[in-house]
Short mmCIF file of C-alpha atoms in Angstrom, two decimals:
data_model
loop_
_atom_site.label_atom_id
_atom_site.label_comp_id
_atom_site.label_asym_id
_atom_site.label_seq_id
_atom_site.Cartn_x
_atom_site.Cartn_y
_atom_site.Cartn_z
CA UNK A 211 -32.03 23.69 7.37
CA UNK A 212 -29.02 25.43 4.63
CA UNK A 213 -31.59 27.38 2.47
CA UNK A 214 -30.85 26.35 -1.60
CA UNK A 215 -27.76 27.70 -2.82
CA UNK A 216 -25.40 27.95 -6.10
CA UNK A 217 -22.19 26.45 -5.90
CA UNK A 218 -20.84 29.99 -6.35
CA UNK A 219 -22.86 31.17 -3.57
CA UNK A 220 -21.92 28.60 -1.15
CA UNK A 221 -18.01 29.34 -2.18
CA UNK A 222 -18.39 33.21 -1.42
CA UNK A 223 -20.05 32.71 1.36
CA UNK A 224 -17.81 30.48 2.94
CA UNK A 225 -14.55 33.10 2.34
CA UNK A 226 -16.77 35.85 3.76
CA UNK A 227 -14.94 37.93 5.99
CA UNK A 228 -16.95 41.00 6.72
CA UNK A 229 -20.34 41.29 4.75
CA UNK A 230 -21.95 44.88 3.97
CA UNK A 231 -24.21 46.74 5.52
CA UNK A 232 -25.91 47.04 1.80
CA UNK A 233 -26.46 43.81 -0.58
CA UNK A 234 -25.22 46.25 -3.25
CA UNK A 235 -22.11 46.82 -1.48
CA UNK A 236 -18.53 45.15 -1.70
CA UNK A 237 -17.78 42.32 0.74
CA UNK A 238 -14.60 41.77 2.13
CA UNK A 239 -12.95 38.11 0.35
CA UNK A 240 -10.79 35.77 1.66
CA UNK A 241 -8.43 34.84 -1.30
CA UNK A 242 -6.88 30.96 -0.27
CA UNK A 243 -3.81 31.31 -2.97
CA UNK A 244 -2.48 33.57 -5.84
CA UNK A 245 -0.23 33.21 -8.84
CA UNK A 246 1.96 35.87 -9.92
CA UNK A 247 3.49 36.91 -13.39
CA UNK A 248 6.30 38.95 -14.01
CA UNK A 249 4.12 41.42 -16.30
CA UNK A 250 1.17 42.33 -13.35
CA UNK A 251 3.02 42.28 -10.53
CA UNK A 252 5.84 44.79 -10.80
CA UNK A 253 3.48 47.83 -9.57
CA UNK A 254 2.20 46.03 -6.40
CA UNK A 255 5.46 44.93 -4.95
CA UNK A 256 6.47 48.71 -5.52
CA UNK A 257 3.50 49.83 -3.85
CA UNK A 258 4.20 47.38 -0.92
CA UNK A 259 7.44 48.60 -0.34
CA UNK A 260 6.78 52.21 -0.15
CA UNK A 261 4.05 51.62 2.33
CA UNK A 262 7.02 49.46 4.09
CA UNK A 263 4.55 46.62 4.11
CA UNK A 264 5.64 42.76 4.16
CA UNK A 265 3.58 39.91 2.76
CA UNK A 266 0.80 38.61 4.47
CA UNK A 267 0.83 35.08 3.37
CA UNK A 268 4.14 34.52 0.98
CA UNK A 269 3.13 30.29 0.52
CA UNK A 270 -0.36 31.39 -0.19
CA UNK A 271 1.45 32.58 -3.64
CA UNK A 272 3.36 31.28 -6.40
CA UNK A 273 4.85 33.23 -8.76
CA UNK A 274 5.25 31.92 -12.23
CA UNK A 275 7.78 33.40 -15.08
CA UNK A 276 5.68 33.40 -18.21
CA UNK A 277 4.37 36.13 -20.21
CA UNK A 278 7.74 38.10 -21.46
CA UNK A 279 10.12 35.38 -21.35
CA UNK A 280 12.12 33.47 -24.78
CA UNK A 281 10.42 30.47 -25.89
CA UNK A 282 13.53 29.96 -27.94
CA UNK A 283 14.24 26.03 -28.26
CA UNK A 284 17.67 26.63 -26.13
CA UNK A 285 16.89 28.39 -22.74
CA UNK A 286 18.53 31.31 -21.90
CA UNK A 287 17.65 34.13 -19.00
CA UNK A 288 17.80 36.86 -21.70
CA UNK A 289 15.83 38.15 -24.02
CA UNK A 290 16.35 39.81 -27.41
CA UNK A 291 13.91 42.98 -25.76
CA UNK A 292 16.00 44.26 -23.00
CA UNK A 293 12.49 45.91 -21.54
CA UNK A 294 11.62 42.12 -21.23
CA UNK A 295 15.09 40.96 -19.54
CA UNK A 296 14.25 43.75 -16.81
CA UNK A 297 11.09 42.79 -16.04
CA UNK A 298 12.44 39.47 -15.56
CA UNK A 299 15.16 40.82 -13.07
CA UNK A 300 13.05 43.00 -11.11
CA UNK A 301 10.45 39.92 -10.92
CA UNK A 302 13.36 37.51 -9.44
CA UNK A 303 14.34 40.19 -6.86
CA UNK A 304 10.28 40.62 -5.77
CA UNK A 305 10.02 36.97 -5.29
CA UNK A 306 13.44 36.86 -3.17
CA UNK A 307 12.91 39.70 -1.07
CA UNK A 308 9.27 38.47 0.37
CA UNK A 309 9.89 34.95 0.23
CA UNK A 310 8.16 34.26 -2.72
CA UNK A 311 8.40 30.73 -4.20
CA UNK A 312 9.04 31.06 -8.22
CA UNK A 313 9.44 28.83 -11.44
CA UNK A 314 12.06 30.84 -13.43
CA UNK A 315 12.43 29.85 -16.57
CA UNK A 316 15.54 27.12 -15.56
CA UNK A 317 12.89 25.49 -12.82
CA UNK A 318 11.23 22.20 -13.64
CA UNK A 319 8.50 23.31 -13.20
CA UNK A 320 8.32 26.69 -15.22
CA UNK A 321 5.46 27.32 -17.67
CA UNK A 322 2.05 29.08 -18.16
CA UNK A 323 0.67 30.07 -14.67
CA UNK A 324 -3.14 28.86 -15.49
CA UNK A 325 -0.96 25.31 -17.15
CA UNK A 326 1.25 24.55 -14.11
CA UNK A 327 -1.11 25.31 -11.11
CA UNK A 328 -3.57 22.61 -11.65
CA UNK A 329 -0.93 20.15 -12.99
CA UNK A 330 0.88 20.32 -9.12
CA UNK A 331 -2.58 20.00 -7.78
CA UNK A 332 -2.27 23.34 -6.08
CA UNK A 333 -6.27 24.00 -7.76
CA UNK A 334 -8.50 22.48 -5.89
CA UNK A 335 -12.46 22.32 -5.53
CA UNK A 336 -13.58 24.53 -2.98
CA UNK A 337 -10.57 27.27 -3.34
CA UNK A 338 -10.57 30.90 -4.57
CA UNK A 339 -8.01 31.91 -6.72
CA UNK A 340 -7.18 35.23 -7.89
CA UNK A 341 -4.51 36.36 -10.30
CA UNK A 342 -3.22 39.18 -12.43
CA UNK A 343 -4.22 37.47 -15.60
CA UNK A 344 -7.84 37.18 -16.98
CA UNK A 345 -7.94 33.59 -17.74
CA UNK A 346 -7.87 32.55 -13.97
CA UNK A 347 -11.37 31.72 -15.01
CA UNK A 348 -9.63 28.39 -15.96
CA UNK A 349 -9.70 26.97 -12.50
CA UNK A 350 -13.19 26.56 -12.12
CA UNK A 351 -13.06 23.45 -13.81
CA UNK A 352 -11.79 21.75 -10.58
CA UNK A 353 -14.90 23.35 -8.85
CA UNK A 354 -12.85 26.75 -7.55
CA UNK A 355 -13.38 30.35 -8.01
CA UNK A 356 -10.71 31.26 -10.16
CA UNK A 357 -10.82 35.42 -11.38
CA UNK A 358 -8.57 37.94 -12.40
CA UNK A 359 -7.26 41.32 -10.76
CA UNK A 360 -5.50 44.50 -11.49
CA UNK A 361 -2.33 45.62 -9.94
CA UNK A 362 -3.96 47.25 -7.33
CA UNK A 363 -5.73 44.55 -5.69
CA UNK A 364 -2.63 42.23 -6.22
CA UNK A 365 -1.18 44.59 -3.74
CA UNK A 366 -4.10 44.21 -1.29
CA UNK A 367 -3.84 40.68 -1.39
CA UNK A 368 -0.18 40.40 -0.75
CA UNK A 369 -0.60 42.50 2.01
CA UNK A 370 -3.41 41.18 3.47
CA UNK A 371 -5.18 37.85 1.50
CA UNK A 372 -8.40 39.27 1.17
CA UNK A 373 -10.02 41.38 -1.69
CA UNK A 374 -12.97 43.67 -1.86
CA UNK A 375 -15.38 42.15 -4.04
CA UNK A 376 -18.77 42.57 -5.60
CA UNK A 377 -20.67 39.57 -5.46
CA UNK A 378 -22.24 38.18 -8.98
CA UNK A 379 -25.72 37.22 -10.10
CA UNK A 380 -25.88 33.35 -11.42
CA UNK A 381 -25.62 32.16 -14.76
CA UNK A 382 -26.17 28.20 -15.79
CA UNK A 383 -25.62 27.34 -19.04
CA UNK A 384 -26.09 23.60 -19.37
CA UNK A 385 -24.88 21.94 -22.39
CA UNK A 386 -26.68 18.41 -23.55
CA UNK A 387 -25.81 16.30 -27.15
CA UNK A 388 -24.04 14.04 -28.27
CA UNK A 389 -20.70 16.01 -29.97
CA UNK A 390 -20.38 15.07 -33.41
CA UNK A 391 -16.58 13.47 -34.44
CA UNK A 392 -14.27 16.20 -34.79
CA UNK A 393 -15.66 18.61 -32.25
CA UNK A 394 -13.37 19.77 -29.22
CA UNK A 395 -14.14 21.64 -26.07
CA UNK A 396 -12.17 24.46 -27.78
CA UNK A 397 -15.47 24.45 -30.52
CA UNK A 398 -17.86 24.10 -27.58
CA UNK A 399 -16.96 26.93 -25.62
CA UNK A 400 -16.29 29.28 -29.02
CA UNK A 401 -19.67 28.85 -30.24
CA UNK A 402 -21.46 29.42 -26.87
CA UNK A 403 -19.38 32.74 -26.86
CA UNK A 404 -20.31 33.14 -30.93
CA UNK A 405 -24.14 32.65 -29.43
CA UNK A 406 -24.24 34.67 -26.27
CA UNK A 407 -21.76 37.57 -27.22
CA UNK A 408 -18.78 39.32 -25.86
CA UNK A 409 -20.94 40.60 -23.00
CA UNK A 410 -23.74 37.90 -22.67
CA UNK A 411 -22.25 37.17 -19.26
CA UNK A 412 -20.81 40.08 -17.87
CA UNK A 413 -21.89 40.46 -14.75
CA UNK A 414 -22.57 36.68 -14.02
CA UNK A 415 -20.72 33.59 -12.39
CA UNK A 416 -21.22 31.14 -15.02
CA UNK A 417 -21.82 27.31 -13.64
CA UNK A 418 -21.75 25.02 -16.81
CA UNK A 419 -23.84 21.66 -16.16
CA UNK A 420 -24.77 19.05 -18.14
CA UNK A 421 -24.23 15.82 -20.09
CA UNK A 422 -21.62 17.21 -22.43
CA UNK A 423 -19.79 18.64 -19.21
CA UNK A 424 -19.81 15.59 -17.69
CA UNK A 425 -18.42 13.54 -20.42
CA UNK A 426 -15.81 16.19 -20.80
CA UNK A 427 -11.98 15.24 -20.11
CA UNK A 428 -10.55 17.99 -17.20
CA UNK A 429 -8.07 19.49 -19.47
CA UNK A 430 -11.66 19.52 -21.80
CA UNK A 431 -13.18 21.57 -19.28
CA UNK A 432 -10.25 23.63 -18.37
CA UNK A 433 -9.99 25.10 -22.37
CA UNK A 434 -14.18 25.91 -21.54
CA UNK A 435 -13.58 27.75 -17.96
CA UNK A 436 -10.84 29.17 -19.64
CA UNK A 437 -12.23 31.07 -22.53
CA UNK A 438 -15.84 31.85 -20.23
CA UNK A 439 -14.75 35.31 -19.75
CA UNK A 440 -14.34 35.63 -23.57
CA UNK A 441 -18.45 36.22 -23.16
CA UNK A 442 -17.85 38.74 -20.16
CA UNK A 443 -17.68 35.80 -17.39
CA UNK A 444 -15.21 36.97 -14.45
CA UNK A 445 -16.27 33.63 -12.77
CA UNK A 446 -16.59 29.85 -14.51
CA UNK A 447 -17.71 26.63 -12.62
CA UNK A 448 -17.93 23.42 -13.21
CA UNK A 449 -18.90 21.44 -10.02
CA UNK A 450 -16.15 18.44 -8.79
CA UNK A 451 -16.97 15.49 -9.13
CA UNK A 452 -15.14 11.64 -9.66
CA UNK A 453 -12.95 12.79 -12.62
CA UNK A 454 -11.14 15.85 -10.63
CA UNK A 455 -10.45 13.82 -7.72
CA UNK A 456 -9.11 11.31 -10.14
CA UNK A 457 -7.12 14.15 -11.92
CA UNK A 458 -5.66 15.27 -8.80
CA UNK A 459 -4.68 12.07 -6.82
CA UNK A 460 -0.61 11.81 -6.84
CA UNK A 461 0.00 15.54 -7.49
CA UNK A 462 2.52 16.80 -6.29
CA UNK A 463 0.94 19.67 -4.55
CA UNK A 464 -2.11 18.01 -3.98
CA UNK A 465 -3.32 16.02 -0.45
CA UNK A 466 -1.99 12.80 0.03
CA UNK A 467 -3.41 9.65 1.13
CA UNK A 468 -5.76 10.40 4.06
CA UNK A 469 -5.67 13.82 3.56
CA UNK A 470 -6.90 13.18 0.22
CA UNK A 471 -9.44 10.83 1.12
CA UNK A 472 -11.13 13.44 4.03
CA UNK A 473 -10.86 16.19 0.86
CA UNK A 474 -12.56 13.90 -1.28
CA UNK A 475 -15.60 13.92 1.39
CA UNK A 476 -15.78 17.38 1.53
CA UNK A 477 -15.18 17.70 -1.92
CA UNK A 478 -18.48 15.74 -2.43
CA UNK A 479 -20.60 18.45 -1.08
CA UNK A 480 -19.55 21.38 -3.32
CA UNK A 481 -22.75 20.99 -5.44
CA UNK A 482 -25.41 23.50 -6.21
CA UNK A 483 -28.42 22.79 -4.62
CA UNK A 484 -30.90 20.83 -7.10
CA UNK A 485 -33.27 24.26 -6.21
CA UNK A 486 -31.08 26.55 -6.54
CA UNK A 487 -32.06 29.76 -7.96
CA UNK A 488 -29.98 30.95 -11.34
CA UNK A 489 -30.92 34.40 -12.48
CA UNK A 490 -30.24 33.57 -15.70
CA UNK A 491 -30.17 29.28 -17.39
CA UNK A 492 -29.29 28.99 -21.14
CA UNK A 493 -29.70 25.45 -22.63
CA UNK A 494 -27.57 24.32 -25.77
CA UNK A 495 -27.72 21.52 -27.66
CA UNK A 496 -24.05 21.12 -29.45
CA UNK A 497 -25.14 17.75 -31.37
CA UNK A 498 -24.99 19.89 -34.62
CA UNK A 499 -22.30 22.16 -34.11
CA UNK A 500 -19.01 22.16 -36.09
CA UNK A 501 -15.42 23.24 -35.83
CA UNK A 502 -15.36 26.89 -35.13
CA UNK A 503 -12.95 29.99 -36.94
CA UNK A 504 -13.35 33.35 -35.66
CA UNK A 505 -13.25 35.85 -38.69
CA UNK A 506 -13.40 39.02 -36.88
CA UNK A 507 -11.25 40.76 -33.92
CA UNK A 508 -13.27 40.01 -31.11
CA UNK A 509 -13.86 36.17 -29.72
CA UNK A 510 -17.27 36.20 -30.50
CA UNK A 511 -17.31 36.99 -33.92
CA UNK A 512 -16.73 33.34 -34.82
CA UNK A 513 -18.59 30.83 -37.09
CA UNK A 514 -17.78 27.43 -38.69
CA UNK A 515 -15.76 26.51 -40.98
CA UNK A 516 -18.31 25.36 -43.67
CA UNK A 517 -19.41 28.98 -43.21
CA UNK A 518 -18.77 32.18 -45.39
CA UNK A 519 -17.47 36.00 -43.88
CA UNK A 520 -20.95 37.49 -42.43
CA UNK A 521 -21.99 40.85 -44.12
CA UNK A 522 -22.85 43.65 -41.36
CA UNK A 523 -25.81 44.79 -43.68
CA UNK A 524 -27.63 41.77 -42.15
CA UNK A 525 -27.57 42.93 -38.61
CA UNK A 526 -30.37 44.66 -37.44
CA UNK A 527 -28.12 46.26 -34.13
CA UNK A 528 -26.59 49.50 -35.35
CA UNK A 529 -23.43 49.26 -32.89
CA UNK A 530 -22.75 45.43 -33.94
CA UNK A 531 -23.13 46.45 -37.44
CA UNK A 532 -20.46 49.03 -37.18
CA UNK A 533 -17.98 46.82 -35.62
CA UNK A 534 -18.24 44.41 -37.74
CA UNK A 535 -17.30 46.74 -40.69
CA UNK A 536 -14.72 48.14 -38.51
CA UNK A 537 -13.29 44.37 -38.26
CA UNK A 538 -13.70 43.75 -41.64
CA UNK A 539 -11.27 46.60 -42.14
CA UNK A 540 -8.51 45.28 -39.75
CA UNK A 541 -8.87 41.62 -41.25
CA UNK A 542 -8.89 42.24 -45.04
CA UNK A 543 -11.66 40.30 -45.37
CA UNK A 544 -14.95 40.52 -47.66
CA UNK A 545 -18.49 39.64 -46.93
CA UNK A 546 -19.61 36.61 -48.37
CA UNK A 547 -15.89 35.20 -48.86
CA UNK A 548 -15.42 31.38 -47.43
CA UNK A 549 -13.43 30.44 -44.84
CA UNK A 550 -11.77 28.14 -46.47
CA UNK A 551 -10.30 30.01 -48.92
CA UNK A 552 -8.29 31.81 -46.15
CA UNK A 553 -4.11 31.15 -46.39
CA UNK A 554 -2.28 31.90 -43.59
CA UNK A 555 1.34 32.79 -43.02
CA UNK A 556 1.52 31.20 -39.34
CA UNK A 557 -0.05 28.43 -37.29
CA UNK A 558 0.87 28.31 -33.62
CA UNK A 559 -0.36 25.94 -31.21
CA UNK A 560 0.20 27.00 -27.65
CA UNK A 561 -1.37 29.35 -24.62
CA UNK A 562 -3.36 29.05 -21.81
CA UNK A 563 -6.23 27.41 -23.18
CA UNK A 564 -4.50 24.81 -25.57
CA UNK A 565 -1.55 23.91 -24.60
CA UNK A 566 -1.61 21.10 -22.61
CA UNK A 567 -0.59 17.53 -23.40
CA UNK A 568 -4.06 16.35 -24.88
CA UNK A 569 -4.16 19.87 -27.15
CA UNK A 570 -0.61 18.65 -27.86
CA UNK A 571 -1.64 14.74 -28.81
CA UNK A 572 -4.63 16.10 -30.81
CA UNK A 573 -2.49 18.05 -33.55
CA UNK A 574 -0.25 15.13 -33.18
CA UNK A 575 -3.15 12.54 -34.49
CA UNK A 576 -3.25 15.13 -37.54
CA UNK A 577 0.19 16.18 -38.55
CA UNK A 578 1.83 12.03 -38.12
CA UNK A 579 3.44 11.71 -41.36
CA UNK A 580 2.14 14.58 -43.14
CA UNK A 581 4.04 18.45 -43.61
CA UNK A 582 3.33 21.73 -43.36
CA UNK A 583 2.74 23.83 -46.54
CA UNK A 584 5.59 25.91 -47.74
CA UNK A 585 4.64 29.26 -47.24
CA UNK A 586 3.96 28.44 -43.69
CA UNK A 587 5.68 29.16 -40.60
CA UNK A 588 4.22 27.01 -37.57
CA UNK A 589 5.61 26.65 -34.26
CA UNK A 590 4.63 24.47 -30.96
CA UNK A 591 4.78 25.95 -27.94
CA UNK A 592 4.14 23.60 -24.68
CA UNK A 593 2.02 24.93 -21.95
CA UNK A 594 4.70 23.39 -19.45
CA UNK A 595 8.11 22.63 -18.93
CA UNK A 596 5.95 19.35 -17.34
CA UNK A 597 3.80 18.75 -20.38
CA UNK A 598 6.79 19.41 -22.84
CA UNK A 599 8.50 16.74 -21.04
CA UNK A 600 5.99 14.65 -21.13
CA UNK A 601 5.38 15.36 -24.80
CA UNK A 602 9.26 14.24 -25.44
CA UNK A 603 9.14 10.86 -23.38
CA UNK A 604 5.75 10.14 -26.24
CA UNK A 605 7.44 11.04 -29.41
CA UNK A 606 4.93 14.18 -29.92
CA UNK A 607 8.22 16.33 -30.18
CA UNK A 608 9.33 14.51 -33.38
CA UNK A 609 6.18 14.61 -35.28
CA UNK A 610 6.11 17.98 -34.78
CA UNK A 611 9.27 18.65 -35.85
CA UNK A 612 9.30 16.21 -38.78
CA UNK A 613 6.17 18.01 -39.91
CA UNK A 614 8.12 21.36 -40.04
CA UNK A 615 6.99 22.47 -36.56
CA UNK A 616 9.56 25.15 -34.28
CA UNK A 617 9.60 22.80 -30.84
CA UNK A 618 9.57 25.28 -28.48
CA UNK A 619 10.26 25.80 -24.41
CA UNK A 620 7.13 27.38 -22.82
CA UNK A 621 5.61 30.40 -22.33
CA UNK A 622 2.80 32.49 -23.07
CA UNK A 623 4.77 33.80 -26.61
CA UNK A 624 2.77 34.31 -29.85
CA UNK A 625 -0.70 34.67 -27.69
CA UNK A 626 0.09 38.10 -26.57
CA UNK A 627 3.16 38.63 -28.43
CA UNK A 628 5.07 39.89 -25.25
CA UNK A 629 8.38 38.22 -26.29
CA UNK A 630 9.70 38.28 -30.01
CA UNK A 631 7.36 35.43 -30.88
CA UNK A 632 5.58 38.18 -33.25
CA UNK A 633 3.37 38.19 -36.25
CA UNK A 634 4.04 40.44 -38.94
CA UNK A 635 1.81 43.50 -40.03
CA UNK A 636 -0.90 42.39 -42.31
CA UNK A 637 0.25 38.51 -41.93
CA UNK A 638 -2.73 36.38 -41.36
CA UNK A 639 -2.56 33.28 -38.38
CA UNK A 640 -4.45 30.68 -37.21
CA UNK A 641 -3.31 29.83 -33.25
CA UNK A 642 -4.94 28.03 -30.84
CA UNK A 643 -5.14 31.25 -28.18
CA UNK A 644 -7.93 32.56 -26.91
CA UNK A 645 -8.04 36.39 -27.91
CA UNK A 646 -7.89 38.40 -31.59
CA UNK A 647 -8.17 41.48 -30.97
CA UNK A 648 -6.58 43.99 -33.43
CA UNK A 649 -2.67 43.69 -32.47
CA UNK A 650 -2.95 40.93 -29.79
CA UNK A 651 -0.57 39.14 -32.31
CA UNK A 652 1.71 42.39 -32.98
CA UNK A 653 1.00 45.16 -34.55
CA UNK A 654 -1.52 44.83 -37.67
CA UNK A 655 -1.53 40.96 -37.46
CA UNK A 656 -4.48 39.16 -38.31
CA UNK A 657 -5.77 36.16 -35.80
CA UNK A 658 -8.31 33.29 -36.70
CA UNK A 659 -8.97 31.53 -33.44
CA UNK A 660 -9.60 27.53 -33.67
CA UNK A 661 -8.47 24.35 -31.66
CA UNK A 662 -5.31 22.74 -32.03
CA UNK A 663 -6.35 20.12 -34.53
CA UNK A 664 -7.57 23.09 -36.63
CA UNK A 665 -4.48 24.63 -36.44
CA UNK A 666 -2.96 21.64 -37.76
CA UNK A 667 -4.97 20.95 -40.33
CA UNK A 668 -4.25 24.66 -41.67
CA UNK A 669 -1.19 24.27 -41.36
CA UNK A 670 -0.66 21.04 -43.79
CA UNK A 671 -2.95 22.49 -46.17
CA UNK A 672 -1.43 26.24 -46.10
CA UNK A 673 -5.45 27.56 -45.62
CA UNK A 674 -8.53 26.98 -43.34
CA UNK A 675 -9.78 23.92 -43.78
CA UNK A 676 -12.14 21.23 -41.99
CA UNK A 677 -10.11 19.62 -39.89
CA UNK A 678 -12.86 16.50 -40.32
CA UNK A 679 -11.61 16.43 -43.80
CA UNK A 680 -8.24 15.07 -42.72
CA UNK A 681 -8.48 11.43 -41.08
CA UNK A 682 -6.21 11.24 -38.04
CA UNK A 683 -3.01 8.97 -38.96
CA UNK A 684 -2.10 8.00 -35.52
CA UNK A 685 -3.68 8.12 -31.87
CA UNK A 686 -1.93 8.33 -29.07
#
């Protein structure tokens, strides 16, 4: 008889290649696929080349142009950065020489890496994933290990497929209530990081369960796997079930037909066992929680928007106390002040975590017929060549634009601020990213993390606001 086991657990041990002589000790990983960016991957291929080394397995990878590139409405291969137009080169010329497959920024399919992997169907339940970005996390909403590496370990898994790796302890953190209206995974997932802290998981594969979980949409679930490592998470799960099979039937990458159907069956058993031991279970209840601003320069430093800037003389923790002053500093912001009396200068809506085509209808519901404030510079940025398309064939393009949105082609662009999609010293932004760390923008910009709709809402108004304040006029 299996002894009780986590769904992480059962996952690891399944791509065990060598185990340790040590439980403390690194295992040897079998990696099934990888997805490549220009930005993390220049270093390895260099590294496999000296060694004259080829790829192990080059259609276990994709490689994915989307960090540095132009999200300028009309393509072009170059970029205003010539640092950025090399890094592009040198990336095409990787991907050639080992028989690479990659979306340039011409391909159909080009877009955000953690956006166009699960929309081909090449995530799927049972896999691990591992990628030079942090946010690989997302892919453990289809029920696969999904983590990030450096540049080093990118070159061990070109060259080989497998990865040393340190096993985890397990996390649950199951989630129960009834949302209220206006809530979004986006404010789900930011105030379980606001309540468990930057490193409340570190250390831990995270398995979220639950009611509110299940009721979740998979693009839902893919903004909370997504922003899990925001509380020190490398590894987020969410165990398969009827609406990722769903989600993945017709495509393109995916298993077809009878392949599909024998999946499914296996699929089913990628549970963790009802006795499974967690070394850690948090319960939350998010009937009362509300839409969710970050004030500070870490993730975590969040709190709603009825809510006022927190005064660090309140905490008893020495350390937190100091970094909040120290983020007070970088933000321009006073204890006590209220959110909503906040103006911005920019509102983007775009990244990993919101980007995709229901992020994309949900501003839409709020900006229909309505504009932006003057002062305000927005811009749009799909997650996907696929979803911007998809977008356009809808209509979502011309509210947008009518509203006195930039349209954009996709990329990762004002998240990380790679490109020339850059906020100004001391201008203030509300985006729908994932990260505001001093200069994740650019240099000296000021970041106010919230969902898409909140981002729209700010945007029409010029300010934070409640986004429940603003009655959707259309649905899509």
């Amino acid at each position: 008889m299996a002894l009780p086991s986590t769904l992480y657990d059962k996952l690891i041990d399944i791509h065990t290649v060598c185990k340790p002589v040590a439980s403390d000790q690194e295992i040897l990983l079998y990696i099934d696929r990888t997805v490549l960016n220009e930005y993390t991957s220049p270093q390895a291929f260099t590294g496999i080349r000296n060694a004259s080394r080829s790829v192990y397995r080059p259609k276990a990878a994709l490689a994915v142009i989307d960090h540095v590139n132009s999200t300028h409405p009309k393509r072009t291969t170059t970029s205003s950065l010539q640092s950025e137009n090399i890094q592009m080169s040198y990336f095409e010329k990787n991907c050639s020489d080992f028989n690479i497959e990659l979306f340039d920024i011409y391909h159909k399919n080009q877009g955000i890496e953690h956006v166009v992997m699960p929309e081909l169907g090449l995530v799927l339940p049972g896999l691990i994933i591992a990628a030079g970005d942090s946010h690989t996390t997302t892919y453990g909403a289809f029920g696969s290990i999904g983590f990030g590496i450096g540049t080093s370990d990118i070159e061990h898994l070109l060259a080989t497929q497998t990865l040393p790796y340190q096993k985890l302890l397990n996390m649950k953190i199951n989630i129960s209530g009834e949302p209220p209206a206006g809530i979004s995974a986006k404010d789900i997932i930011m105030s379980i990081v606001r309540n468990i802290g930057a490193d409340g998981a570190r250390g831990y594969a995270v398995e979220f369960t639950g009611p509110a979980i299940t009721k979740m949409s998979i693009e839902g679930r893919m903004t909370v796997c997504n922003m899990a490592v925001e509380c020190g998470a490398r590894v987020a799960l969410i165990a398969p079930d009827h609406k990722v099979y769903e989600y993945l039937k017709g495509k393109t990458r995916a298993p077809q037909n009878e392949q599909m159907d024998e999946a499914i069956l296996y699929w089913q058993t990628l549970q963790s066992s009802p006795d499974a031991i967690f070394e850690k279970t948090i319960d939350i209840n998010i009937r009362n929680i509300e839409p969710m601003v970050t004030w500070g320069t870490s993730p975590d430093q969040a709190v709603p928007i009825t809510g006022f800037i927190p005064n660090p003389q309140k905490s008893k923790d020495p350390a937190n106390q100091k970094a909040m002053e120290r983020a007070l500093k970088y933000m321009g912001l006073k204890p006590g002040t209220k959110l909503t009396d906040l103006t911005i200068d920019f509102a983007f809506i775009g990244s990993c975590t919101n980007a995709r085509i229901e992020d994309l209808r949900a501003a839409a519901n709020v900006l229909k017929g309505r504009k932006i404030a003057p002062q305000i510079r927005a811009m749009v940025v799909p997650g996907s060549s696929q979803v911007r398309q998809i977008a356009e064939q809808e209509g979502i393009d011309k509210i947008f634009i009518d509203a006195g949105f930039e349209w954009r082609q996709s990329g990762c662009s004002m998240c990380l601020a790679m490109n020339d999609d850059i906020i100004a010293p001391g201008k203030r932004c509300a985006p729908s990213t994932n990260r505001n760390f001093e200069g994740r923008q650019g240099v000296d910009s000021r970041t106010h993390l919230m969902s898409p709709e909140m981002v729209a809402a700010a945007a029409i108004s010029g300010h934070l606001c409640d986004v429940r304040n603003m009655q959707p006029t259309h649905a899509f």
